[in-house]
């Protein structure tokens, strides 16, 4: 397919810059008081049925008719309604990667020029070597020192150029050689690694303290991601408990999500695009649970495009998931024949994005494109903090 086939007009107002918030009204002796709380499982959910080629947006009453509120407006499905589409014995596959505070701000020696440093991954713990991106890159050369705090305890030296914006830094930090102390000190200076489109659109161009929690899945465990597996952000602890009560299994794989998911595609022919590699691990336990689910005739649901990518990397010709410990650069776009998951959930993403393409590959290009048009028309929110799409085979 061609890049231009994934273009559509997305109003800036429908790009979510913050997580979903719900208004609550509390009655007190002095009157009513309205306040907002973050409820990750109360964002909107659209449901796409592949076989019947139908799309659901509204809650139904016991007679199967669209529910309406007191003002006669239709009631949109919420993400927590996802439990109603699955049965005991089905399995959700989650990505348990954990985001770390990768975005730091510092100054360059002598000039005090402000520099943004985005940590990608640690190359050598003993030598404190990190692979990073710097901005503005033209000012940062080999040998430069960068300062990240007022007392000059956290200092880094540029020791190599890796790409146009990429650098290798050696942090000149010594706390009795204790690596854990170094990591805590480094991360204490960082911010949540929100995508560039969020940072650039916010008034102060920064993440908040709350973002470090909001931009983290409640089941996150394995540190290494520089962006969150966004579909997993919709799951609250309460919703996870409901899954357990309903007998829906939880399998966990790890894929450390990288910035390649947000890179602009610069070629019209999608077969020419090369993905960045991401580290992934699929355990024996996850394979046993997922494969048992399939053999017993239950459904397997991939939660997010990172899980789709990981499972399609590790699925065998027999349709069973295999153990894996390595890297993947799999790029999924239509047409693509998925070999493992029966169902999938994904957020609504930007035009011409890799993540939209993966979603369209799973749900079918025409039907997903129609869902995206409905989402724009009906005010759904897009991006990592946006609303989501459940794709079912029936």
mmCIF file of C-alpha atoms in Angstrom:
data_model
loop_
_atom_site.group_PDB
_atom_site.id
_atom_site.type_symbol
_atom_site.label_atom_id
_atom_site.label_comp_id
_atom_site.label_asym_id
_atom_site.label_seq_id
_atom_site.Cartn_x
_atom_site.Cartn_y
_atom_site.Cartn_z
ATOM 1 C CA UNK A 1 0.000 0.000 0.000
ATOM 2 C CA UNK A 2 0.935 3.652 -0.312
ATOM 3 C CA UNK A 3 1.596 6.174 2.438
ATOM 4 C CA UNK A 4 -1.010 8.577 1.068
ATOM 5 C CA UNK A 5 -3.751 5.991 1.619
ATOM 6 C CA UNK A 6 -3.424 6.600 5.364
ATOM 7 C CA UNK A 7 -3.904 10.342 5.234
ATOM 8 C CA UNK A 8 -6.940 12.078 6.720
ATOM 9 C CA UNK A 9 -7.694 15.456 8.284
ATOM 10 C CA UNK A 10 -7.347 15.337 12.068
ATOM 11 C CA UNK A 11 -8.425 18.503 13.942
ATOM 12 C CA UNK A 12 -5.796 19.623 16.437
ATOM 13 C CA UNK A 13 -8.508 19.826 19.121
ATOM 14 C CA UNK A 14 -8.964 16.045 18.867
ATOM 15 C CA UNK A 15 -5.366 15.221 19.765
ATOM 16 C CA UNK A 16 -5.349 14.323 23.470
ATOM 17 C CA UNK A 17 -2.687 16.260 25.367
ATOM 18 C CA UNK A 18 -3.689 14.870 28.766
ATOM 19 C CA UNK A 19 -5.254 11.594 29.962
ATOM 20 C CA UNK A 20 -9.018 11.225 29.991
ATOM 21 C CA UNK A 21 -10.720 13.095 32.829
ATOM 22 C CA UNK A 22 -14.263 12.640 34.101
ATOM 23 C CA UNK A 23 -16.368 15.274 35.811
ATOM 24 C CA UNK A 24 -17.837 14.358 39.172
ATOM 25 C CA UNK A 25 -20.507 16.336 41.033
ATOM 26 C CA UNK A 26 -20.581 16.190 44.827
ATOM 27 C CA UNK A 27 -23.482 17.608 46.824
ATOM 28 C CA UNK A 28 -22.523 19.344 50.044
ATOM 29 C CA UNK A 29 -24.380 21.470 52.593
ATOM 30 C CA UNK A 30 -23.243 24.568 50.747
ATOM 31 C CA UNK A 31 -24.360 23.288 47.340
ATOM 32 C CA UNK A 32 -22.969 21.290 44.458
ATOM 33 C CA UNK A 33 -19.270 21.098 43.723
ATOM 34 C CA UNK A 34 -17.862 19.869 40.404
ATOM 35 C CA UNK A 35 -14.345 18.539 40.017
ATOM 36 C CA UNK A 36 -12.374 16.458 37.521
ATOM 37 C CA UNK A 37 -10.574 13.200 38.133
ATOM 38 C CA UNK A 38 -8.434 11.108 35.803
ATOM 39 C CA UNK A 39 -10.239 7.876 34.910
ATOM 40 C CA UNK A 40 -8.240 5.913 32.399
ATOM 41 C CA UNK A 41 -10.988 3.302 31.890
ATOM 42 C CA UNK A 42 -13.754 5.822 31.120
ATOM 43 C CA UNK A 43 -12.410 7.046 27.780
ATOM 44 C CA UNK A 44 -14.446 6.101 24.723
ATOM 45 C CA UNK A 45 -14.371 2.680 23.103
ATOM 46 C CA UNK A 46 -15.424 1.966 19.520
ATOM 47 C CA UNK A 47 -16.046 -1.657 18.505
ATOM 48 C CA UNK A 48 -15.391 -2.971 15.017
ATOM 49 C CA UNK A 49 -16.850 -6.326 13.893
ATOM 50 C CA UNK A 50 -14.800 -7.694 10.992
ATOM 51 C CA UNK A 51 -17.166 -10.397 9.738
ATOM 52 C CA UNK A 52 -20.335 -8.309 9.679
ATOM 53 C CA UNK A 53 -18.383 -5.140 8.838
ATOM 54 C CA UNK A 54 -20.305 -3.170 11.458
ATOM 55 C CA UNK A 55 -19.126 -0.548 13.933
ATOM 56 C CA UNK A 56 -20.580 0.067 17.406
ATOM 57 C CA UNK A 57 -20.163 3.374 19.227
ATOM 58 C CA UNK A 58 -23.100 3.442 21.663
ATOM 59 C CA UNK A 59 -24.245 1.464 24.644
ATOM 60 C CA UNK A 60 -27.294 -0.736 24.115
ATOM 61 C CA UNK A 61 -30.298 -1.317 26.366
ATOM 62 C CA UNK A 62 -31.750 -4.770 27.095
ATOM 63 C CA UNK A 63 -33.686 -4.600 23.815
ATOM 64 C CA UNK A 64 -30.576 -3.902 21.776
ATOM 65 C CA UNK A 65 -31.426 -0.257 21.135
ATOM 66 C CA UNK A 66 -29.001 2.636 21.561
ATOM 67 C CA UNK A 67 -29.197 4.100 25.067
ATOM 68 C CA UNK A 68 -29.726 7.842 25.492
ATOM 69 C CA UNK A 69 -29.035 10.173 28.380
ATOM 70 C CA UNK A 70 -31.448 12.594 30.082
ATOM 71 C CA UNK A 71 -31.006 15.064 27.222
ATOM 72 C CA UNK A 72 -31.740 12.449 24.582
ATOM 73 C CA UNK A 73 -28.123 12.125 23.437
ATOM 74 C CA UNK A 74 -26.671 8.684 22.693
ATOM 75 C CA UNK A 75 -24.439 7.201 25.404
ATOM 76 C CA UNK A 76 -21.001 6.309 24.074
ATOM 77 C CA UNK A 77 -19.312 3.054 24.998
ATOM 78 C CA UNK A 78 -16.567 3.439 27.591
ATOM 79 C CA UNK A 79 -13.361 1.479 27.677
ATOM 80 C CA UNK A 80 -14.420 -0.412 30.795
ATOM 81 C CA UNK A 81 -17.276 -1.920 28.743
ATOM 82 C CA UNK A 82 -14.657 -4.095 27.043
ATOM 83 C CA UNK A 83 -15.312 -6.872 29.561
ATOM 84 C CA UNK A 84 -18.771 -7.381 28.050
ATOM 85 C CA UNK A 85 -17.241 -8.605 24.776
ATOM 86 C CA UNK A 86 -15.249 -11.482 26.274
ATOM 87 C CA UNK A 87 -15.950 -14.744 28.068
ATOM 88 C CA UNK A 88 -14.355 -16.903 30.724
ATOM 89 C CA UNK A 89 -11.290 -18.620 29.305
ATOM 90 C CA UNK A 90 -10.352 -15.851 26.871
ATOM 91 C CA UNK A 91 -6.863 -14.348 27.255
ATOM 92 C CA UNK A 92 -5.621 -10.781 27.002
ATOM 93 C CA UNK A 93 -1.947 -10.310 26.107
ATOM 94 C CA UNK A 94 -0.416 -7.235 27.758
ATOM 95 C CA UNK A 95 2.945 -5.530 27.245
ATOM 96 C CA UNK A 96 4.506 -5.108 30.703
ATOM 97 C CA UNK A 97 7.331 -2.799 29.642
ATOM 98 C CA UNK A 98 7.964 0.095 32.017
ATOM 99 C CA UNK A 99 8.629 3.687 30.954
ATOM 100 C CA UNK A 100 11.478 5.578 32.590
ATOM 101 C CA UNK A 101 11.815 9.410 32.816
ATOM 102 C CA UNK A 102 13.864 9.707 29.641
ATOM 103 C CA UNK A 103 13.621 13.420 28.849
ATOM 104 C CA UNK A 104 16.188 15.630 30.608
ATOM 105 C CA UNK A 105 17.108 19.280 30.292
ATOM 106 C CA UNK A 106 20.607 20.581 30.783
ATOM 107 C CA UNK A 107 23.098 23.226 29.760
ATOM 108 C CA UNK A 108 26.243 23.138 27.675
ATOM 109 C CA UNK A 109 29.529 24.073 29.287
ATOM 110 C CA UNK A 110 30.877 27.609 28.787
ATOM 111 C CA UNK A 111 27.903 28.864 26.749
ATOM 112 C CA UNK A 112 25.137 27.726 29.139
ATOM 113 C CA UNK A 113 23.042 26.962 26.047
ATOM 114 C CA UNK A 114 19.924 24.981 26.965
ATOM 115 C CA UNK A 115 19.975 21.391 25.729
ATOM 116 C CA UNK A 116 17.338 18.664 25.683
ATOM 117 C CA UNK A 117 18.699 15.144 26.137
ATOM 118 C CA UNK A 118 16.463 12.158 25.497
ATOM 119 C CA UNK A 119 17.785 8.926 26.996
ATOM 120 C CA UNK A 120 17.291 5.926 24.703
ATOM 121 C CA UNK A 121 19.094 3.079 26.442
ATOM 122 C CA UNK A 122 22.012 2.332 28.709
ATOM 123 C CA UNK A 123 24.957 0.898 26.789
ATOM 124 C CA UNK A 124 27.324 0.085 29.651
ATOM 125 C CA UNK A 125 26.364 0.281 33.329
ATOM 126 C CA UNK A 126 29.913 0.209 34.670
ATOM 127 C CA UNK A 127 31.103 3.070 32.442
ATOM 128 C CA UNK A 128 27.773 5.003 32.702
ATOM 129 C CA UNK A 129 27.430 5.040 28.903
ATOM 130 C CA UNK A 130 24.074 5.991 27.366
ATOM 131 C CA UNK A 131 22.711 6.205 23.848
ATOM 132 C CA UNK A 132 20.781 9.497 23.618
ATOM 133 C CA UNK A 133 19.226 12.050 21.296
ATOM 134 C CA UNK A 134 20.120 15.726 21.721
ATOM 135 C CA UNK A 135 18.376 18.917 20.664
ATOM 136 C CA UNK A 136 19.617 21.201 19.173
ATOM 137 C CA UNK A 137 22.086 18.666 17.799
ATOM 138 C CA UNK A 138 24.201 21.152 15.829
ATOM 139 C CA UNK A 139 25.510 22.620 19.092
ATOM 140 C CA UNK A 140 26.629 19.332 20.638
ATOM 141 C CA UNK A 141 30.004 17.954 19.585
ATOM 142 C CA UNK A 142 32.369 15.266 20.819
ATOM 143 C CA UNK A 143 34.172 16.465 23.922
ATOM 144 C CA UNK A 144 31.422 18.834 25.090
ATOM 145 C CA UNK A 145 30.272 18.556 28.669
ATOM 146 C CA UNK A 146 26.611 18.852 29.641
ATOM 147 C CA UNK A 147 25.351 19.830 33.103
ATOM 148 C CA UNK A 148 22.002 18.671 34.468
ATOM 149 C CA UNK A 149 21.717 20.135 37.972
ATOM 150 C CA UNK A 150 22.621 23.278 39.878
ATOM 151 C CA UNK A 151 25.433 21.715 41.906
ATOM 152 C CA UNK A 152 27.161 20.030 38.950
ATOM 153 C CA UNK A 153 26.857 16.535 40.384
ATOM 154 C CA UNK A 154 25.249 15.118 37.239
ATOM 155 C CA UNK A 155 27.596 15.879 34.360
ATOM 156 C CA UNK A 156 27.966 14.058 31.053
ATOM 157 C CA UNK A 157 30.625 14.128 28.359
ATOM 158 C CA UNK A 158 29.851 13.569 24.674
ATOM 159 C CA UNK A 159 32.131 10.780 23.455
ATOM 160 C CA UNK A 160 30.613 9.854 20.089
ATOM 161 C CA UNK A 161 28.219 10.878 17.326
ATOM 162 C CA UNK A 162 25.864 8.058 16.331
ATOM 163 C CA UNK A 163 23.331 9.733 14.012
ATOM 164 C CA UNK A 164 22.449 13.301 13.051
ATOM 165 C CA UNK A 165 20.798 13.786 16.449
ATOM 166 C CA UNK A 166 22.230 10.774 18.225
ATOM 167 C CA UNK A 167 25.116 10.899 20.698
ATOM 168 C CA UNK A 168 26.838 8.600 23.160
ATOM 169 C CA UNK A 169 27.204 10.177 26.606
ATOM 170 C CA UNK A 170 29.434 9.135 29.493
ATOM 171 C CA UNK A 171 28.053 10.351 32.785
ATOM 172 C CA UNK A 172 30.795 11.580 35.124
ATOM 173 C CA UNK A 173 29.051 10.552 38.288
ATOM 174 C CA UNK A 174 30.573 8.556 41.113
ATOM 175 C CA UNK A 175 28.721 7.650 44.269
ATOM 176 C CA UNK A 176 31.050 4.943 45.568
ATOM 177 C CA UNK A 177 30.481 3.144 42.270
ATOM 178 C CA UNK A 178 26.863 2.407 43.195
ATOM 179 C CA UNK A 179 24.942 2.039 39.950
ATOM 180 C CA UNK A 180 21.516 2.072 41.627
ATOM 181 C CA UNK A 181 22.272 5.416 43.274
ATOM 182 C CA UNK A 182 23.376 6.816 39.922
ATOM 183 C CA UNK A 183 20.195 5.631 38.175
ATOM 184 C CA UNK A 184 17.959 7.088 40.895
ATOM 185 C CA UNK A 185 19.808 10.416 40.730
ATOM 186 C CA UNK A 186 19.630 10.485 36.928
ATOM 187 C CA UNK A 187 15.952 9.609 36.741
ATOM 188 C CA UNK A 188 15.106 12.130 39.460
ATOM 189 C CA UNK A 189 16.160 14.827 36.991
ATOM 190 C CA UNK A 190 14.043 13.480 34.143
ATOM 191 C CA UNK A 191 10.476 13.904 32.933
ATOM 192 C CA UNK A 192 7.964 11.434 31.553
ATOM 193 C CA UNK A 193 8.903 10.804 27.887
ATOM 194 C CA UNK A 194 5.690 12.071 26.360
ATOM 195 C CA UNK A 195 5.602 12.054 22.549
ATOM 196 C CA UNK A 196 6.902 15.165 20.840
ATOM 197 C CA UNK A 197 3.444 16.077 19.508
ATOM 198 C CA UNK A 198 2.161 16.381 23.095
ATOM 199 C CA UNK A 199 5.139 18.331 24.442
ATOM 200 C CA UNK A 200 5.124 20.772 21.524
ATOM 201 C CA UNK A 201 1.376 21.437 21.838
ATOM 202 C CA UNK A 202 1.289 22.008 25.591
ATOM 203 C CA UNK A 203 1.496 25.595 26.720
ATOM 204 C CA UNK A 204 4.613 25.115 28.879
ATOM 205 C CA UNK A 205 6.134 22.369 26.648
ATOM 206 C CA UNK A 206 6.733 20.069 29.615
ATOM 207 C CA UNK A 207 5.400 16.919 31.200
ATOM 208 C CA UNK A 208 3.800 17.238 34.635
ATOM 209 C CA UNK A 209 4.628 15.231 37.736
ATOM 210 C CA UNK A 210 1.352 13.354 37.226
ATOM 211 C CA UNK A 211 2.426 12.273 33.748
ATOM 212 C CA UNK A 212 4.966 9.860 35.193
ATOM 213 C CA UNK A 213 2.023 7.895 36.627
ATOM 214 C CA UNK A 214 -0.478 8.642 33.873
ATOM 215 C CA UNK A 215 1.969 7.596 31.140
ATOM 216 C CA UNK A 216 2.582 4.250 32.821
ATOM 217 C CA UNK A 217 0.466 1.105 32.604
ATOM 218 C CA UNK A 218 -0.762 -0.158 35.978
ATOM 219 C CA UNK A 219 0.839 -3.537 35.207
ATOM 220 C CA UNK A 220 4.195 -2.086 34.030
ATOM 221 C CA UNK A 221 7.125 -4.055 35.429
ATOM 222 C CA UNK A 222 10.151 -4.379 33.120
ATOM 223 C CA UNK A 223 11.967 -1.049 32.754
ATOM 224 C CA UNK A 224 13.192 -0.113 29.293
ATOM 225 C CA UNK A 225 10.549 1.762 27.266
ATOM 226 C CA UNK A 226 10.915 5.350 26.113
ATOM 227 C CA UNK A 227 7.242 5.582 25.202
ATOM 228 C CA UNK A 228 4.300 3.802 26.766
ATOM 229 C CA UNK A 229 2.353 0.961 25.118
ATOM 230 C CA UNK A 230 -0.537 3.400 24.966
ATOM 231 C CA UNK A 231 -3.496 1.024 24.681
ATOM 232 C CA UNK A 232 -2.487 -0.485 28.005
ATOM 233 C CA UNK A 233 -2.916 2.943 29.622
ATOM 234 C CA UNK A 234 -6.707 2.472 29.521
ATOM 235 C CA UNK A 235 -6.621 -0.366 32.044
ATOM 236 C CA UNK A 236 -7.230 0.653 35.648
ATOM 237 C CA UNK A 237 -6.668 -1.581 38.655
ATOM 238 C CA UNK A 238 -10.430 -1.841 39.006
ATOM 239 C CA UNK A 239 -10.803 -2.995 35.407
ATOM 240 C CA UNK A 240 -7.984 -5.538 35.829
ATOM 241 C CA UNK A 241 -9.870 -6.937 38.819
ATOM 242 C CA UNK A 242 -13.058 -7.213 36.760
ATOM 243 C CA UNK A 243 -11.156 -9.198 34.139
ATOM 244 C CA UNK A 244 -9.985 -11.569 36.863
ATOM 245 C CA UNK A 245 -13.497 -11.952 38.302
ATOM 246 C CA UNK A 246 -14.870 -12.713 34.828
ATOM 247 C CA UNK A 247 -12.298 -15.458 34.320
ATOM 248 C CA UNK A 248 -10.370 -13.631 31.583
ATOM 249 C CA UNK A 249 -6.691 -14.622 31.637
ATOM 250 C CA UNK A 250 -3.754 -12.225 31.553
ATOM 251 C CA UNK A 251 -0.574 -13.091 29.662
ATOM 252 C CA UNK A 252 2.408 -10.736 29.772
ATOM 253 C CA UNK A 253 5.078 -10.195 27.157
ATOM 254 C CA UNK A 254 7.737 -7.469 27.074
ATOM 255 C CA UNK A 255 8.500 -5.180 24.158
ATOM 256 C CA UNK A 256 10.429 -2.036 25.030
ATOM 257 C CA UNK A 257 8.637 0.563 22.894
ATOM 258 C CA UNK A 258 10.952 2.964 21.079
ATOM 259 C CA UNK A 259 10.676 6.282 19.286
ATOM 260 C CA UNK A 260 10.571 4.592 15.884
ATOM 261 C CA UNK A 261 6.813 4.293 16.368
ATOM 262 C CA UNK A 262 6.559 8.073 15.899
ATOM 263 C CA UNK A 263 9.027 8.589 13.065
ATOM 264 C CA UNK A 264 7.587 10.112 9.941
ATOM 265 C CA UNK A 265 7.566 7.773 6.972
ATOM 266 C CA UNK A 266 9.458 9.444 4.145
ATOM 267 C CA UNK A 267 8.640 7.025 1.323
ATOM 268 C CA UNK A 268 5.362 6.595 -0.559
ATOM 269 C CA UNK A 269 5.977 2.872 -1.070
ATOM 270 C CA UNK A 270 5.582 1.344 2.395
ATOM 271 C CA UNK A 271 7.707 -1.677 1.517
ATOM 272 C CA UNK A 272 10.704 0.682 1.411
ATOM 273 C CA UNK A 273 10.310 1.888 5.023
ATOM 274 C CA UNK A 274 12.708 0.448 7.603
ATOM 275 C CA UNK A 275 11.648 0.175 11.240
ATOM 276 C CA UNK A 276 13.930 0.721 14.221
ATOM 277 C CA UNK A 277 14.617 -2.432 16.231
ATOM 278 C CA UNK A 278 13.024 -2.908 19.645
ATOM 279 C CA UNK A 279 13.988 -5.402 22.311
ATOM 280 C CA UNK A 280 11.358 -8.009 23.176
ATOM 281 C CA UNK A 281 11.040 -11.012 25.475
ATOM 282 C CA UNK A 282 8.313 -13.657 25.456
ATOM 283 C CA UNK A 283 8.490 -16.167 28.289
ATOM 284 C CA UNK A 284 7.626 -19.855 28.433
ATOM 285 C CA UNK A 285 4.798 -19.081 30.859
ATOM 286 C CA UNK A 286 3.180 -16.598 28.471
ATOM 287 C CA UNK A 287 3.417 -19.077 25.608
ATOM 288 C CA UNK A 288 1.842 -21.866 27.642
ATOM 289 C CA UNK A 289 -1.133 -19.706 28.645
ATOM 290 C CA UNK A 290 -1.752 -18.240 25.190
ATOM 291 C CA UNK A 291 -1.358 -21.562 23.390
ATOM 292 C CA UNK A 292 -3.618 -23.333 25.888
ATOM 293 C CA UNK A 293 -6.260 -20.660 25.250
ATOM 294 C CA UNK A 294 -6.087 -21.243 21.498
ATOM 295 C CA UNK A 295 -6.133 -25.039 21.770
ATOM 296 C CA UNK A 296 -9.237 -24.883 23.974
ATOM 297 C CA UNK A 297 -11.057 -22.762 21.393
ATOM 298 C CA UNK A 298 -11.073 -19.501 23.359
ATOM 299 C CA UNK A 299 -10.078 -16.100 21.999
ATOM 300 C CA UNK A 300 -6.756 -14.325 22.333
ATOM 301 C CA UNK A 301 -6.789 -10.515 22.372
ATOM 302 C CA UNK A 302 -3.665 -8.445 21.658
ATOM 303 C CA UNK A 303 -3.694 -5.259 23.742
ATOM 304 C CA UNK A 304 -2.007 -2.655 21.570
ATOM 305 C CA UNK A 305 0.081 -2.523 18.426
ATOM 306 C CA UNK A 306 3.258 -3.369 20.360
ATOM 307 C CA UNK A 307 1.697 -6.698 21.346
ATOM 308 C CA UNK A 308 0.577 -7.303 17.748
ATOM 309 C CA UNK A 309 4.167 -6.709 16.606
ATOM 310 C CA UNK A 310 5.661 -8.928 19.306
ATOM 311 C CA UNK A 311 3.289 -11.848 18.848
ATOM 312 C CA UNK A 312 3.612 -11.766 15.067
ATOM 313 C CA UNK A 313 7.380 -11.860 15.496
ATOM 314 C CA UNK A 314 7.127 -14.917 17.732
ATOM 315 C CA UNK A 315 4.245 -16.904 16.201
ATOM 316 C CA UNK A 316 5.118 -20.198 14.532
ATOM 317 C CA UNK A 317 3.727 -21.700 11.338
ATOM 318 C CA UNK A 318 1.429 -23.801 13.536
ATOM 319 C CA UNK A 319 -0.257 -20.661 14.902
ATOM 320 C CA UNK A 320 1.277 -21.129 18.350
ATOM 321 C CA UNK A 321 3.365 -18.530 20.191
ATOM 322 C CA UNK A 322 7.056 -19.361 20.706
ATOM 323 C CA UNK A 323 9.516 -18.209 23.363
ATOM 324 C CA UNK A 324 11.620 -15.270 22.222
ATOM 325 C CA UNK A 325 14.484 -13.189 23.588
ATOM 326 C CA UNK A 326 15.938 -10.719 21.121
ATOM 327 C CA UNK A 327 15.012 -7.801 18.877
ATOM 328 C CA UNK A 328 12.321 -7.130 16.304
ATOM 329 C CA UNK A 329 11.995 -4.547 13.537
ATOM 330 C CA UNK A 330 8.722 -5.922 12.178
ATOM 331 C CA UNK A 331 6.657 -3.398 10.239
ATOM 332 C CA UNK A 332 3.017 -4.421 9.864
ATOM 333 C CA UNK A 333 0.801 -2.744 7.268
ATOM 334 C CA UNK A 334 -2.037 -3.952 5.004
ATOM 335 C CA UNK A 335 -2.392 -6.446 3.530
ATOM 336 C CA UNK A 336 -1.132 -8.715 6.311
ATOM 337 C CA UNK A 337 -2.326 -12.128 7.496
ATOM 338 C CA UNK A 338 -2.124 -12.275 11.290
ATOM 339 C CA UNK A 339 -1.193 -15.654 12.684
ATOM 340 C CA UNK A 340 -1.952 -15.476 16.406
ATOM 341 C CA UNK A 341 -4.467 -13.040 17.928
ATOM 342 C CA UNK A 342 -8.202 -13.305 17.239
ATOM 343 C CA UNK A 343 -9.006 -9.843 18.614
ATOM 344 C CA UNK A 344 -7.056 -6.648 19.173
ATOM 345 C CA UNK A 345 -7.334 -3.250 20.816
ATOM 346 C CA UNK A 346 -5.566 -0.119 19.603
ATOM 347 C CA UNK A 347 -5.795 3.610 20.174
ATOM 348 C CA UNK A 348 -6.812 6.028 17.434
ATOM 349 C CA UNK A 349 -3.589 7.395 16.002
ATOM 350 C CA UNK A 350 -2.331 10.168 13.748
ATOM 351 C CA UNK A 351 -2.587 10.200 9.941
ATOM 352 C CA UNK A 352 0.138 8.265 8.109
ATOM 353 C CA UNK A 353 1.380 6.767 11.377
ATOM 354 C CA UNK A 354 2.928 3.324 11.723
ATOM 355 C CA UNK A 355 0.475 2.584 14.530
ATOM 356 C CA UNK A 356 -2.563 3.366 12.367
ATOM 357 C CA UNK A 357 -1.169 1.083 9.660
ATOM 358 C CA UNK A 358 -0.818 -1.835 12.069
ATOM 359 C CA UNK A 359 -4.409 -1.306 13.225
ATOM 360 C CA UNK A 360 -5.645 -1.236 9.622
ATOM 361 C CA UNK A 361 -3.753 -4.438 8.886
ATOM 362 C CA UNK A 362 -5.593 -6.229 11.700
ATOM 363 C CA UNK A 363 -9.071 -4.828 11.144
ATOM 364 C CA UNK A 364 -8.961 -4.465 7.372
ATOM 365 C CA UNK A 365 -8.063 -1.208 5.665
ATOM 366 C CA UNK A 366 -11.552 -0.182 4.484
ATOM 367 C CA UNK A 367 -13.312 -0.926 7.772
ATOM 368 C CA UNK A 368 -10.651 0.717 9.951
ATOM 369 C CA UNK A 369 -10.585 3.776 7.696
ATOM 370 C CA UNK A 370 -14.363 4.030 8.092
ATOM 371 C CA UNK A 371 -13.949 3.746 11.877
ATOM 372 C CA UNK A 372 -11.399 6.556 11.802
ATOM 373 C CA UNK A 373 -13.793 8.776 9.835
ATOM 374 C CA UNK A 374 -16.528 8.096 12.404
ATOM 375 C CA UNK A 375 -14.087 8.868 15.202
ATOM 376 C CA UNK A 376 -13.205 12.262 13.729
ATOM 377 C CA UNK A 377 -16.850 13.105 13.040
ATOM 378 C CA UNK A 378 -17.979 12.150 16.564
ATOM 379 C CA UNK A 379 -15.241 13.878 18.518
ATOM 380 C CA UNK A 380 -13.126 10.912 19.596
ATOM 381 C CA UNK A 381 -9.677 11.761 20.913
ATOM 382 C CA UNK A 382 -6.506 10.608 19.176
ATOM 383 C CA UNK A 383 -2.986 9.716 20.263
ATOM 384 C CA UNK A 384 -1.404 8.016 23.272
ATOM 385 C CA UNK A 385 -3.867 9.635 25.676
ATOM 386 C CA UNK A 386 -6.749 9.203 23.234
ATOM 387 C CA UNK A 387 -9.685 6.819 22.777
ATOM 388 C CA UNK A 388 -9.531 3.251 21.533
ATOM 389 C CA UNK A 389 -10.819 0.727 19.020
ATOM 390 C CA UNK A 390 -11.666 -2.907 19.808
ATOM 391 C CA UNK A 391 -11.495 -5.185 16.760
ATOM 392 C CA UNK A 392 -13.475 -8.440 16.939
ATOM 393 C CA UNK A 393 -13.605 -11.290 14.392
ATOM 394 C CA UNK A 394 -17.413 -11.716 14.534
#
